[in-house]
Short mmCIF file of C-alpha atoms in Angstrom, two decimals:
data_model
loop_
_atom_site.label_atom_id
_atom_site.label_comp_id
_atom_site.label_asym_id
_atom_site.label_seq_id
_atom_site.Cartn_x
_atom_site.Cartn_y
_atom_site.Cartn_z
CA UNK R 1 79.16 -43.51 30.90
CA UNK R 2 81.23 -46.69 30.58
CA UNK R 3 82.92 -47.68 27.34
CA UNK R 4 80.58 -50.70 27.39
CA UNK R 5 77.50 -48.47 27.26
CA UNK R 6 76.65 -45.82 24.65
CA UNK R 7 73.83 -43.30 24.83
CA UNK R 8 71.23 -42.67 22.18
CA UNK R 9 72.66 -39.20 21.74
CA UNK R 10 76.12 -40.61 21.02
CA UNK R 11 74.80 -43.22 18.59
CA UNK R 12 72.63 -40.70 16.74
CA UNK R 13 75.77 -38.65 16.12
CA UNK R 14 77.68 -41.70 14.82
CA UNK R 15 75.08 -43.36 12.57
CA UNK R 16 77.28 -42.84 9.53
CA UNK R 17 80.60 -43.61 11.18
CA UNK R 18 82.24 -46.36 9.08
CA UNK R 19 83.94 -47.69 12.20
CA UNK R 20 80.62 -48.37 13.96
CA UNK R 21 78.44 -51.42 13.29
CA UNK R 22 74.93 -51.41 14.78
CA UNK R 23 73.19 -54.69 15.56
CA UNK R 24 69.50 -55.12 16.36
CA UNK R 25 69.15 -58.05 18.79
CA UNK R 26 65.44 -57.80 19.59
CA UNK R 27 63.93 -61.18 20.41
CA UNK R 28 61.03 -62.79 22.24
CA UNK R 29 61.59 -66.21 23.79
CA UNK R 30 57.89 -67.06 23.51
CA UNK R 31 57.54 -65.73 19.93
CA UNK R 32 60.86 -66.48 18.20
CA UNK R 33 59.93 -64.67 14.98
CA UNK R 34 58.87 -61.45 16.72
CA UNK R 35 62.30 -59.83 16.73
CA UNK R 36 62.79 -60.25 13.01
CA UNK R 37 59.30 -58.87 12.41
CA UNK R 38 60.02 -55.86 14.62
CA UNK R 39 63.23 -55.22 12.74
CA UNK R 40 61.43 -55.31 9.42
CA UNK R 41 58.79 -52.90 10.72
CA UNK R 42 61.38 -50.35 11.93
CA UNK R 43 64.93 -50.25 13.18
CA UNK R 44 67.82 -47.87 13.78
CA UNK R 45 69.29 -46.68 10.45
CA UNK R 46 72.21 -48.82 9.39
CA UNK R 47 71.41 -51.61 11.86
CA UNK R 48 71.67 -55.26 10.91
CA UNK R 49 69.61 -57.97 12.59
CA UNK R 50 71.12 -60.94 14.41
CA UNK R 51 68.73 -63.57 15.75
CA UNK R 52 69.28 -65.16 19.16
CA UNK R 53 68.33 -68.65 17.99
CA UNK R 54 69.86 -68.63 14.51
CA UNK R 55 72.89 -66.35 14.84
CA UNK R 56 73.85 -66.03 18.50
CA UNK R 57 73.31 -69.69 19.41
CA UNK R 58 73.94 -73.18 18.05
CA UNK R 59 71.20 -75.77 17.51
CA UNK R 60 69.89 -77.34 20.70
CA UNK R 61 71.17 -80.82 21.57
CA UNK R 62 70.53 -83.24 24.44
CA UNK R 63 72.99 -81.35 26.62
CA UNK R 64 74.46 -77.87 26.43
CA UNK R 65 71.35 -75.91 27.32
CA UNK R 66 68.65 -74.10 25.37
CA UNK R 67 71.05 -71.61 23.78
CA UNK R 68 74.44 -73.25 23.20
CA UNK R 69 77.21 -70.90 22.12
CA UNK R 70 77.30 -70.33 18.36
CA UNK R 71 79.88 -71.96 16.13
CA UNK R 72 82.78 -69.54 15.84
CA UNK R 73 83.14 -69.79 12.06
CA UNK R 74 79.45 -69.12 11.36
CA UNK R 75 79.05 -66.00 13.47
CA UNK R 76 82.52 -64.88 12.44
CA UNK R 77 81.31 -64.78 8.83
CA UNK R 78 78.10 -62.95 9.74
CA UNK R 79 80.09 -60.30 11.58
CA UNK R 80 82.29 -59.83 8.54
CA UNK R 81 79.19 -59.39 6.38
CA UNK R 82 78.01 -56.50 8.55
CA UNK R 83 81.37 -54.79 8.29
CA UNK R 84 83.06 -55.71 11.57
CA UNK R 85 86.82 -55.37 11.37
CA UNK R 86 89.48 -56.68 13.72
CA UNK R 87 92.27 -54.63 12.13
CA UNK R 88 93.80 -52.16 11.56
CA UNK R 89 91.17 -50.40 13.68
CA UNK R 90 88.65 -52.63 15.47
CA UNK R 91 85.04 -51.77 14.68
CA UNK R 92 82.88 -50.62 17.58
CA UNK R 93 79.87 -52.96 17.61
CA UNK R 94 76.81 -51.41 19.28
CA UNK R 95 74.05 -53.89 20.14
CA UNK R 96 70.50 -53.01 21.17
CA UNK R 97 67.25 -54.75 22.04
CA UNK R 98 63.96 -53.90 23.72
CA UNK R 99 64.34 -56.26 26.68
CA UNK R 100 66.52 -54.43 29.20
CA UNK R 101 69.72 -55.66 27.51
CA UNK R 102 68.79 -59.35 27.74
CA UNK R 103 69.80 -60.14 24.16
CA UNK R 104 72.13 -57.25 23.33
CA UNK R 105 74.33 -58.33 26.24
CA UNK R 106 74.62 -61.80 24.73
CA UNK R 107 76.32 -60.31 21.66
CA UNK R 108 78.35 -57.97 23.87
CA UNK R 109 79.64 -60.96 25.85
CA UNK R 110 80.28 -63.09 22.76
CA UNK R 111 82.46 -60.38 21.25
CA UNK R 112 84.49 -60.16 24.45
CA UNK R 113 84.75 -63.95 24.57
CA UNK R 114 86.14 -63.82 21.05
CA UNK R 115 88.70 -61.18 21.93
CA UNK R 116 87.11 -58.20 20.18
CA UNK R 117 88.05 -55.06 22.13
CA UNK R 118 85.31 -52.71 20.92
CA UNK R 119 81.73 -53.59 21.88
CA UNK R 120 78.90 -51.80 23.67
CA UNK R 121 75.17 -51.92 24.33
CA UNK R 122 72.76 -49.06 23.71
CA UNK R 123 71.49 -47.57 26.95
CA UNK R 124 67.72 -47.87 27.12
CA UNK R 125 67.58 -49.84 23.88
CA UNK R 126 64.94 -49.41 21.22
CA UNK R 127 62.36 -47.86 23.54
CA UNK R 128 64.67 -45.05 24.64
CA UNK R 129 65.72 -44.47 21.03
CA UNK R 130 62.17 -44.05 19.77
CA UNK R 131 61.04 -42.03 22.78
CA UNK R 132 63.84 -39.57 22.05
CA UNK R 133 62.51 -39.40 18.46
CA UNK R 134 65.78 -40.40 16.90
CA UNK R 135 65.47 -41.62 13.30
CA UNK R 136 64.20 -45.07 12.34
CA UNK R 137 63.92 -46.83 9.01
CA UNK R 138 62.66 -49.96 7.27
CA UNK R 139 65.63 -50.02 4.88
CA UNK R 140 67.91 -53.02 5.27
CA UNK R 141 71.54 -51.93 4.77
CA UNK R 142 73.64 -53.72 2.16
CA UNK R 143 76.10 -56.38 3.21
CA UNK R 144 79.61 -55.13 3.88
CA UNK R 145 83.00 -56.78 3.90
CA UNK R 146 84.86 -56.86 7.19
CA UNK R 147 87.88 -58.82 8.35
CA UNK R 148 86.67 -59.87 11.79
CA UNK R 149 88.71 -62.71 13.26
CA UNK R 150 87.79 -64.40 16.52
CA UNK R 151 90.47 -65.03 19.13
CA UNK R 152 88.66 -67.18 21.66
CA UNK R 153 89.32 -66.42 25.33
CA UNK R 154 88.67 -69.87 26.87
CA UNK R 155 89.02 -68.61 30.44
CA UNK R 156 85.77 -66.63 30.08
CA UNK R 157 83.50 -69.68 29.94
CA UNK R 158 82.97 -72.86 31.97
CA UNK R 159 81.09 -76.10 31.41
CA UNK R 160 79.15 -78.33 33.78
CA UNK R 161 82.23 -80.33 34.81
CA UNK R 162 84.00 -77.15 35.90
CA UNK R 163 80.92 -75.94 37.77
CA UNK R 164 80.65 -79.22 39.64
CA UNK R 165 84.34 -79.12 40.51
CA UNK R 166 84.41 -75.49 41.61
CA UNK R 167 81.01 -74.53 43.00
CA UNK R 168 81.80 -75.39 46.63
CA UNK R 169 85.31 -73.92 46.71
CA UNK R 170 85.75 -70.89 49.00
CA UNK R 171 87.64 -69.15 46.19
CA UNK R 172 84.65 -69.33 43.82
CA UNK R 173 81.29 -67.51 43.85
CA UNK R 174 78.46 -69.04 41.83
CA UNK R 175 75.78 -66.55 40.72
CA UNK R 176 72.24 -67.40 39.60
CA UNK R 177 70.93 -64.51 37.48
CA UNK R 178 67.25 -65.49 37.30
CA UNK R 179 64.46 -63.78 39.21
CA UNK R 180 64.00 -64.85 42.82
CA UNK R 181 60.93 -67.02 42.21
CA UNK R 182 62.79 -69.20 39.74
CA UNK R 183 65.92 -69.31 41.88
CA UNK R 184 63.84 -70.46 44.88
CA UNK R 185 62.01 -73.03 42.75
CA UNK R 186 58.60 -71.44 43.34
CA UNK R 187 57.98 -71.06 39.61
CA UNK R 188 59.63 -72.52 36.54
CA UNK R 189 58.00 -71.49 33.24
CA UNK R 190 60.59 -72.90 30.84
CA UNK R 191 62.82 -75.67 32.16
CA UNK R 192 61.59 -79.09 33.31
CA UNK R 193 63.02 -78.83 36.82
CA UNK R 194 62.67 -75.95 39.28
CA UNK R 195 65.32 -74.74 41.71
CA UNK R 196 68.95 -73.74 41.48
CA UNK R 197 72.45 -75.18 41.52
CA UNK R 198 73.40 -75.91 45.15
CA UNK R 199 75.54 -73.14 46.59
CA UNK R 200 74.48 -70.49 44.09
CA UNK R 201 73.74 -66.94 45.21
CA UNK R 202 70.88 -65.00 43.60
CA UNK R 203 71.51 -61.66 41.86
CA UNK R 204 68.60 -61.13 39.42
CA UNK R 205 69.75 -59.74 36.07
CA UNK R 206 66.76 -57.42 35.85
CA UNK R 207 68.26 -55.24 38.60
CA UNK R 208 71.10 -54.09 36.33
CA UNK R 209 68.69 -51.62 34.68
CA UNK R 210 65.85 -49.45 35.93
CA UNK R 211 62.19 -49.84 34.96
CA UNK R 212 62.84 -47.88 31.74
CA UNK R 213 65.69 -50.16 30.73
CA UNK R 214 68.37 -47.59 31.50
CA UNK R 215 71.63 -48.97 32.89
CA UNK R 216 72.11 -48.01 36.50
CA UNK R 217 75.26 -46.02 37.28
CA UNK R 218 78.63 -47.66 37.87
CA UNK R 219 78.28 -46.71 41.53
CA UNK R 220 74.94 -48.51 41.68
CA UNK R 221 76.50 -51.55 40.01
CA UNK R 222 79.25 -51.58 42.63
CA UNK R 223 76.61 -51.35 45.37
CA UNK R 224 74.79 -54.35 43.83
CA UNK R 225 77.85 -56.52 44.31
CA UNK R 226 78.92 -55.31 47.75
CA UNK R 227 77.53 -58.47 49.34
CA UNK R 228 79.38 -60.72 46.89
CA UNK R 229 82.07 -62.70 48.73
CA UNK R 230 85.62 -61.80 47.78
CA UNK R 231 86.75 -64.65 45.56
CA UNK R 232 89.23 -65.40 42.81
CA UNK R 233 86.51 -66.50 40.39
CA UNK R 234 82.88 -65.60 39.75
CA UNK R 235 80.78 -68.02 37.70
CA UNK R 236 77.50 -66.64 36.40
CA UNK R 237 74.53 -68.56 35.01
CA UNK R 238 70.84 -68.07 34.23
CA UNK R 239 68.33 -70.25 32.41
CA UNK R 240 70.25 -70.71 29.17
CA UNK R 241 73.32 -68.46 29.21
CA UNK R 242 71.61 -65.34 27.83
CA UNK R 243 70.49 -63.03 30.64
CA UNK R 244 73.53 -64.07 32.68
CA UNK R 245 75.44 -61.85 30.24
CA UNK R 246 73.60 -58.83 31.67
CA UNK R 247 75.07 -59.67 35.07
CA UNK R 248 78.50 -60.10 33.50
CA UNK R 249 78.10 -56.60 32.06
CA UNK R 250 77.13 -55.37 35.52
CA UNK R 251 80.20 -56.99 37.05
CA UNK R 252 82.42 -55.27 34.52
CA UNK R 253 80.77 -51.91 35.21
CA UNK R 254 81.45 -52.53 38.90
CA UNK R 255 85.13 -53.19 38.19
CA UNK R 256 84.93 -56.96 38.77
CA UNK R 257 86.67 -58.43 35.77
CA UNK R 258 87.02 -62.13 36.64
CA UNK R 259 83.44 -63.16 35.84
CA UNK R 260 82.88 -66.29 33.76
CA UNK R 261 79.78 -67.62 32.00
CA UNK R 262 78.40 -71.09 32.58
CA UNK R 263 77.14 -71.14 29.02
CA UNK R 264 74.73 -74.07 29.37
CA UNK R 265 73.32 -72.65 32.61
CA UNK R 266 70.33 -74.15 34.44
CA UNK R 267 68.90 -75.73 31.28
CA UNK R 268 72.14 -77.69 30.81
CA UNK R 269 72.27 -78.62 34.50
CA UNK R 270 68.68 -79.88 34.26
CA UNK R 271 69.49 -82.06 31.27
CA UNK R 272 71.83 -84.10 33.45
CA UNK R 273 69.78 -83.82 36.65
CA UNK R 274 66.96 -85.80 35.03
CA UNK R 275 69.04 -88.94 35.32
CA UNK R 276 71.84 -88.07 37.73
CA UNK R 277 71.75 -86.73 41.26
CA UNK R 278 74.47 -84.24 42.24
#
């Protein structure tokens, strides 16, 4: 098992480890309050809740996509309040959801983007945890006091100008993480324009896990990317910069460490495409 993935068995044995912070990231794009309600109904003991819209994203603007990256100072403070330390020993942050890592991976990626060396997602998420009959609770843990400090790694993210400048270079691979129907423009349930960024290759994020939400082996992740052209840079996007993080996790598991997130993703690209042709 990779350092980026922890099993339910491991987490159950470390529920009271002061150097572990557990974060519930459950969310439903169509019912934004559902994740918070699920957390209140039951969650892993000691877990805190971070909301995709309110905590892991900034408010939506004309451009920047449906889930712009959160303001560093705001999420920095929230991470301190749940006991995340940067020093002397970095806290291991374990994120989970019930959506095949869609939202847990967003926090996993954000922590890496901010230079935190200890972060992981829970294999199988909430469903695997409850199926294994590990403990759950309705008790909300008290706020803690951590010293988390972000050290932004700017080379891990790109904006639309960089995508436009790089997408056709032979040294760059552009990856669309959405399901094939959306990539091909056959269906678009969320954004105003269907299709994909010209030149993008399609590697659906859902293939990182199996039908039960378990992360496929590192060997399987390497096999996924065998057809990826050998390039100096891999830029990954999805609809709004969320599920693309699952593919970035997959790339890391496969030993490909030069992946970057187009944070605004297709929703940002669309916001310009309404008035400008590329």
